[in-house]
XYZ file of C-alpha atoms in Angstrom:
148
model
C 0.000 0.000 0.000
C 1.464 3.352 -1.049
C 1.761 6.120 1.523
C 0.744 9.675 0.756
C 1.201 12.695 3.007
C -1.825 14.995 3.214
C -0.413 18.225 4.617
C -2.505 21.127 5.856
C -1.335 24.617 6.716
C -2.435 27.336 9.116
C -5.913 27.460 10.602
C -7.161 24.275 8.956
C -7.503 22.536 12.319
C -10.285 25.113 12.898
C -12.464 23.708 10.131
C -16.095 23.658 11.167
C -15.762 26.830 13.242
C -13.680 29.040 10.939
C -15.796 30.821 8.353
C -18.247 27.951 7.776
C -19.844 29.948 4.940
C -16.515 29.592 3.064
C -15.068 26.319 4.380
C -18.207 24.398 5.361
C -19.381 22.838 8.602
C -17.170 19.743 8.573
C -14.436 19.588 11.212
C -10.769 18.777 10.743
C -11.473 15.344 12.237
C -14.118 14.876 9.518
C -11.490 15.770 6.910
C -9.035 13.259 8.385
C -11.666 10.495 8.334
C -12.682 11.362 4.755
C -9.075 11.281 3.526
C -8.242 8.027 5.266
C -11.403 6.331 3.980
C -10.977 7.592 0.405
C -7.304 6.583 0.440
C -8.107 3.093 1.683
C -10.493 2.601 -1.266
C -7.654 3.618 -3.603
C -5.125 1.278 -1.965
C -3.318 4.239 -0.418
C -2.406 5.018 3.164
C -3.037 8.697 3.923
C -1.101 10.331 6.727
C -3.034 13.529 7.424
C -1.176 16.299 9.247
C -1.820 19.947 10.104
C 0.476 22.684 11.333
C 0.417 26.411 11.864
C 4.239 26.373 11.804
C 5.999 27.038 8.498
C 9.230 25.365 9.616
C 7.404 22.179 10.571
C 5.675 22.118 7.184
C 9.021 22.476 5.409
C 10.442 19.580 7.482
C 7.506 17.380 6.450
C 8.080 18.251 2.796
C 11.773 17.376 3.129
C 10.772 14.042 4.688
C 8.452 13.339 1.755
C 11.183 14.175 -0.762
C 13.689 11.943 1.032
C 11.183 9.058 1.215
C 9.801 9.639 -2.310
C 6.286 10.093 -0.927
C 3.482 11.775 -2.859
C 2.130 14.922 -1.230
C -1.314 16.439 -1.211
C -0.991 19.881 0.297
C -3.372 22.606 1.299
C -0.807 25.287 2.108
C -3.551 27.649 3.330
C -2.048 31.096 3.959
C 1.419 29.773 3.069
C 0.088 29.481 -0.506
C 0.472 33.174 -1.129
C 3.847 34.059 0.353
C 5.947 31.134 1.569
C 8.936 30.937 -0.719
C 10.565 28.617 1.815
C 7.714 26.150 1.337
C 7.795 26.620 -2.444
C 11.535 25.906 -2.532
C 11.076 22.796 -0.381
C 8.244 21.561 -2.625
C 10.425 22.112 -5.699
C 12.622 19.289 -4.354
C 9.759 16.804 -4.621
C 10.465 13.298 -5.849
C 6.855 12.124 -6.282
C 3.509 13.618 -7.335
C 2.467 16.849 -5.622
C -1.139 18.018 -5.691
C -2.073 21.444 -4.316
C -5.622 21.521 -2.916
C -7.938 24.211 -1.640
C -11.370 23.830 -0.126
C -12.589 27.119 -1.574
C -11.730 28.586 -4.964
C -8.978 31.148 -4.295
C -9.474 32.729 -7.737
C -13.030 33.665 -6.751
C -11.986 35.290 -3.485
C -9.939 38.296 -2.382
C -7.247 39.526 -4.759
C -4.361 38.487 -2.473
C -5.545 34.862 -2.696
C -5.251 34.778 -6.492
C -1.503 34.072 -6.475
C -0.044 30.747 -5.420
C 3.723 30.622 -5.053
C 3.571 26.805 -4.869
C 1.395 26.101 -7.939
C 4.363 26.357 -10.283
C 6.085 23.359 -8.686
C 2.940 21.237 -8.244
C 1.867 18.428 -10.527
C -1.588 20.021 -10.450
C -4.055 22.044 -8.411
C -7.600 21.141 -7.339
C -9.690 23.886 -5.767
C -13.227 24.907 -5.034
C -14.882 21.557 -4.393
C -15.010 21.696 -0.600
C -13.565 18.657 1.118
C -14.130 16.747 -2.134
C -10.994 18.548 -3.382
C -8.996 16.145 -1.188
C -10.789 13.072 -2.563
C -10.112 14.244 -6.118
C -6.464 14.799 -5.209
C -6.198 11.300 -3.749
C -7.691 9.898 -6.954
C -5.144 11.858 -8.984
C -2.264 10.536 -6.859
C -3.519 6.951 -7.246
C -3.695 7.386 -11.034
C -0.235 8.960 -11.210
C 1.252 6.118 -9.155
C -0.468 3.549 -11.375
C 0.838 5.236 -14.552
C 4.367 5.165 -13.182
C 4.146 1.389 -12.592
C 3.131 0.669 -16.182
């Protein structure tokens, strides 16, 4: 079973209470359960993590690069300004999918730019928590293509 890291940036542990009109009513624990269940059906093992600490996120990305693990990442606020995270993600050795619960392009101007999108395999945004399920499906397909 292939491992995939599902990394979440600042404030995502507050899902369900943080701006439910934008991010929905589901909690972070709901997101973890959804990712683990969807991954299991795709013969993946999802390790879901969240941090408000940029340095910790960079360490996780380095770990993934060293272990050749696919990453699904919702960088949250780091999306728009963290060149340290972008540079770490550029060292990836496996598929990298950027996800967002909301559609940043339909929100405030400062959310329109992602400094990590340019090093990602792809971006999925605007589908609520389903963005993560779609990203897991993409990772499973990319892994399967590589084996052929």
